[in-house]
PDB file of C-alpha atoms in Angstrom:
ATOM      1  CA  UNK Q   1       1.650  13.148  12.270  1.00 92.00           C
ATOM      2  CA  UNK Q   2       2.653   9.481  12.331  1.00 96.00           C
ATOM      3  CA  UNK Q   3       5.685   8.503  14.358  1.00 96.00           C
ATOM      4  CA  UNK Q   4       8.629   6.820  12.639  1.00 97.00           C
ATOM      5  CA  UNK Q   5       7.829   3.704  14.703  1.00 97.00           C
ATOM      6  CA  UNK Q   6       4.281   3.534  13.326  1.00 98.00           C
ATOM      7  CA  UNK Q   7       5.430   4.026   9.723  1.00 98.00           C
ATOM      8  CA  UNK Q   8       8.046   1.295  10.181  1.00 98.00           C
ATOM      9  CA  UNK Q   9       5.491  -1.055  11.772  1.00 98.00           C
ATOM     10  CA  UNK Q  10       3.137  -0.515   8.809  1.00 98.00           C
ATOM     11  CA  UNK Q  11       5.953  -1.212   6.328  1.00 98.00           C
ATOM     12  CA  UNK Q  12       6.971  -4.376   8.211  1.00 98.00           C
ATOM     13  CA  UNK Q  13       3.406  -5.732   7.980  1.00 98.00           C
ATOM     14  CA  UNK Q  14       3.545  -5.313   4.202  1.00 98.00           C
ATOM     15  CA  UNK Q  15       7.039  -6.786   3.913  1.00 98.00           C
ATOM     16  CA  UNK Q  16       5.863  -9.750   6.018  1.00 98.00           C
ATOM     17  CA  UNK Q  17       2.971 -10.292   3.576  1.00 97.00           C
ATOM     18  CA  UNK Q  18       0.249  -9.328   6.071  1.00 98.00           C
ATOM     19  CA  UNK Q  19      -1.507  -6.910   3.716  1.00 98.00           C
ATOM     20  CA  UNK Q  20      -4.980  -7.346   5.219  1.00 98.00           C
ATOM     21  CA  UNK Q  21      -3.606  -7.037   8.755  1.00 98.00           C
ATOM     22  CA  UNK Q  22      -1.909  -3.758   7.829  1.00 98.00           C
ATOM     23  CA  UNK Q  23      -5.216  -2.343   6.606  1.00 98.00           C
ATOM     24  CA  UNK Q  24      -7.068  -3.584   9.680  1.00 98.00           C
ATOM     25  CA  UNK Q  25      -4.510  -2.181  12.112  1.00 98.00           C
ATOM     26  CA  UNK Q  26      -3.526   1.129  10.546  1.00 98.00           C
ATOM     27  CA  UNK Q  27      -6.402   2.407   8.370  1.00 98.00           C
ATOM     28  CA  UNK Q  28      -9.259   4.527   9.675  1.00 98.00           C
ATOM     29  CA  UNK Q  29     -12.803   3.223   9.066  1.00 98.00           C
ATOM     30  CA  UNK Q  30     -13.235   5.895   6.358  1.00 98.00           C
ATOM     31  CA  UNK Q  31      -9.797   5.438   4.763  1.00 98.00           C
ATOM     32  CA  UNK Q  32      -9.499   5.596   0.988  1.00 98.00           C
ATOM     33  CA  UNK Q  33      -7.018   4.542  -1.662  1.00 98.00           C
ATOM     34  CA  UNK Q  34      -6.482   5.702  -5.229  1.00 97.00           C
ATOM     35  CA  UNK Q  35      -4.818   3.665  -7.990  1.00 94.00           C
ATOM     36  CA  UNK Q  36      -3.169   6.303 -10.169  1.00 92.00           C
ATOM     37  CA  UNK Q  37      -6.049   8.542 -11.331  1.00 88.00           C
ATOM     38  CA  UNK Q  38      -8.869   6.010 -10.861  1.00 92.00           C
ATOM     39  CA  UNK Q  39     -11.835   6.671  -8.587  1.00 96.00           C
ATOM     40  CA  UNK Q  40     -11.041   5.908  -4.936  1.00 97.00           C
ATOM     41  CA  UNK Q  41     -11.907   2.825  -2.961  1.00 98.00           C
ATOM     42  CA  UNK Q  42     -13.512   4.228   0.194  1.00 98.00           C
ATOM     43  CA  UNK Q  43     -13.852   2.552   3.575  1.00 98.00           C
ATOM     44  CA  UNK Q  44     -11.655   0.095   5.455  1.00 98.00           C
ATOM     45  CA  UNK Q  45     -14.059  -2.793   4.820  1.00 98.00           C
ATOM     46  CA  UNK Q  46     -13.950  -2.189   1.055  1.00 98.00           C
ATOM     47  CA  UNK Q  47     -10.163  -1.855   1.164  1.00 98.00           C
ATOM     48  CA  UNK Q  48      -9.937  -5.215   2.943  1.00 98.00           C
ATOM     49  CA  UNK Q  49     -12.286  -6.867   0.439  1.00 98.00           C
ATOM     50  CA  UNK Q  50     -10.299  -5.453  -2.494  1.00 96.00           C
ATOM     51  CA  UNK Q  51      -7.017  -6.654  -0.973  1.00 97.00           C
ATOM     52  CA  UNK Q  52      -8.421 -10.126  -0.366  1.00 97.00           C
ATOM     53  CA  UNK Q  53      -9.480 -10.219  -4.022  1.00 96.00           C
ATOM     54  CA  UNK Q  54      -5.962  -9.361  -5.182  1.00 93.00           C
ATOM     55  CA  UNK Q  55      -4.481 -12.003  -2.893  1.00 95.00           C
ATOM     56  CA  UNK Q  56      -7.000 -14.643  -4.027  1.00 95.00           C
ATOM     57  CA  UNK Q  57      -6.106 -13.965  -7.663  1.00 93.00           C
ATOM     58  CA  UNK Q  58      -2.395 -14.450  -6.949  1.00 95.00           C
ATOM     59  CA  UNK Q  59      -0.354 -17.490  -6.049  1.00 96.00           C
ATOM     60  CA  UNK Q  60       2.078 -15.198  -4.225  1.00 96.00           C
ATOM     61  CA  UNK Q  61       2.501 -11.479  -3.518  1.00 97.00           C
ATOM     62  CA  UNK Q  62       5.740 -10.029  -2.205  1.00 98.00           C
ATOM     63  CA  UNK Q  63       6.433  -6.454  -1.074  1.00 98.00           C
ATOM     64  CA  UNK Q  64       9.903  -4.939  -0.879  1.00 98.00           C
ATOM     65  CA  UNK Q  65      10.508  -1.391   0.266  1.00 98.00           C
ATOM     66  CA  UNK Q  66      13.097   0.454  -1.800  1.00 97.00           C
ATOM     67  CA  UNK Q  67      14.886   2.924   0.452  1.00 94.00           C
ATOM     68  CA  UNK Q  68      13.442   4.659   3.493  1.00 96.00           C
ATOM     69  CA  UNK Q  69       9.935   6.013   3.951  1.00 97.00           C
ATOM     70  CA  UNK Q  70      10.037   9.799   3.917  1.00 98.00           C
ATOM     71  CA  UNK Q  71       7.916  11.531   6.562  1.00 98.00           C
ATOM     72  CA  UNK Q  72       6.934  15.198   6.439  1.00 97.00           C
ATOM     73  CA  UNK Q  73       4.173  16.182   8.837  1.00 97.00           C
ATOM     74  CA  UNK Q  74       1.064  14.103   8.046  1.00 98.00           C
ATOM     75  CA  UNK Q  75       2.503  12.850   4.741  1.00 98.00           C
ATOM     76  CA  UNK Q  76       4.595   9.759   4.058  1.00 98.00           C
ATOM     77  CA  UNK Q  77       6.146   8.743   0.725  1.00 98.00           C
ATOM     78  CA  UNK Q  78       7.483   5.240   0.150  1.00 98.00           C
ATOM     79  CA  UNK Q  79       8.847   3.509  -2.932  1.00 98.00           C
ATOM     80  CA  UNK Q  80       7.787  -0.126  -3.207  1.00 98.00           C
ATOM     81  CA  UNK Q  81       8.482  -3.082  -5.454  1.00 97.00           C
ATOM     82  CA  UNK Q  82       5.583  -5.562  -5.490  1.00 96.00           C
ATOM     83  CA  UNK Q  83       5.869  -8.952  -7.182  1.00 96.00           C
ATOM     84  CA  UNK Q  84       2.658 -10.759  -8.123  1.00 94.00           C
ATOM     85  CA  UNK Q  85       2.855 -14.413  -9.144  1.00 95.00           C
ATOM     86  CA  UNK Q  86      -0.255 -15.830 -10.825  1.00 92.00           C
ATOM     87  CA  UNK Q  87      -1.545 -19.405 -10.811  1.00 91.00           C
ATOM     88  CA  UNK Q  88       0.516 -20.222 -13.932  1.00 93.00           C
ATOM     89  CA  UNK Q  89       3.704 -19.133 -12.140  1.00 94.00           C
ATOM     90  CA  UNK Q  90       4.177 -15.921 -14.130  1.00 93.00           C
ATOM     91  CA  UNK Q  91       5.540 -13.095 -11.977  1.00 94.00           C
ATOM     92  CA  UNK Q  92       4.947  -9.442 -12.760  1.00 93.00           C
ATOM     93  CA  UNK Q  93       6.735  -6.727 -10.847  1.00 94.00           C
ATOM     94  CA  UNK Q  94       5.279  -3.334 -10.023  1.00 94.00           C
ATOM     95  CA  UNK Q  95       7.519  -0.423  -9.031  1.00 97.00           C
ATOM     96  CA  UNK Q  96       5.355   2.218  -7.349  1.00 97.00           C
ATOM     97  CA  UNK Q  97       5.317   5.245  -5.105  1.00 98.00           C
ATOM     98  CA  UNK Q  98       2.799   5.241  -2.263  1.00 98.00           C
ATOM     99  CA  UNK Q  99       1.816   8.731  -1.086  1.00 98.00           C
ATOM    100  CA  UNK Q 100       0.038   8.565   2.250  1.00 98.00           C
ATOM    101  CA  UNK Q 101      -1.850  11.001   4.457  1.00 98.00           C
ATOM    102  CA  UNK Q 102      -2.039  10.119   8.130  1.00 98.00           C
ATOM    103  CA  UNK Q 103      -4.187  11.400  11.007  1.00 97.00           C
ATOM    104  CA  UNK Q 104      -1.952  10.785  13.997  1.00 95.00           C
ATOM    105  CA  UNK Q 105      -1.049   7.107  13.873  1.00 96.00           C
ATOM    106  CA  UNK Q 106      -3.824   6.136  11.464  1.00 98.00           C
ATOM    107  CA  UNK Q 107      -3.741   6.094   7.679  1.00 98.00           C
ATOM    108  CA  UNK Q 108      -6.597   8.055   6.088  1.00 98.00           C
ATOM    109  CA  UNK Q 109      -5.594   8.225   2.422  1.00 98.00           C
ATOM    110  CA  UNK Q 110      -3.153   6.430   0.167  1.00 98.00           C
ATOM    111  CA  UNK Q 111      -2.412   7.116  -3.486  1.00 97.00           C
ATOM    112  CA  UNK Q 112      -0.457   4.640  -5.578  1.00 96.00           C
ATOM    113  CA  UNK Q 113       1.484   5.954  -8.563  1.00 96.00           C
ATOM    114  CA  UNK Q 114       2.829   3.444 -11.086  1.00 96.00           C
ATOM    115  CA  UNK Q 115       2.892   2.608 -14.775  1.00 94.00           C
ATOM    116  CA  UNK Q 116       0.101   0.042 -15.361  1.00 88.00           C
ATOM    117  CA  UNK Q 117       2.084  -1.375 -18.296  1.00 90.00           C
ATOM    118  CA  UNK Q 118       4.284  -3.043 -15.669  1.00 89.00           C
ATOM    119  CA  UNK Q 119       1.423  -5.463 -14.994  1.00 75.00           C
ATOM    120  CA  UNK Q 120       0.758  -6.170 -18.637  1.00 75.00           C
ATOM    121  CA  UNK Q 121      -2.321  -3.943 -18.840  1.00 56.00           C
TER     122      UNK Q 121
END
């Protein structure tokens, strides 16, 4: 079960824009993420590479937590608002729920639930 301090430290890394650092510090080597119902991205190295790709494709990315993170045992739920600004200056906002499974103070699985239409898909 993650401590409140660990969950808050993870959220602060995201709010500070250190997305890769959050993955490096908090994810297990075999961590995986799911985007809605898509196949998972498996492994911390692949998660870092994917995140770097998203950041490279964006002029700016901003994360804002909406309300508190809810912790129940090994599970954490957080509502996020992410803003992605592309090279042309167009900003798209994504309102999502992140559902996480932790092993102690390390993140082992994260599922993102959102409407892809928010990003113009």
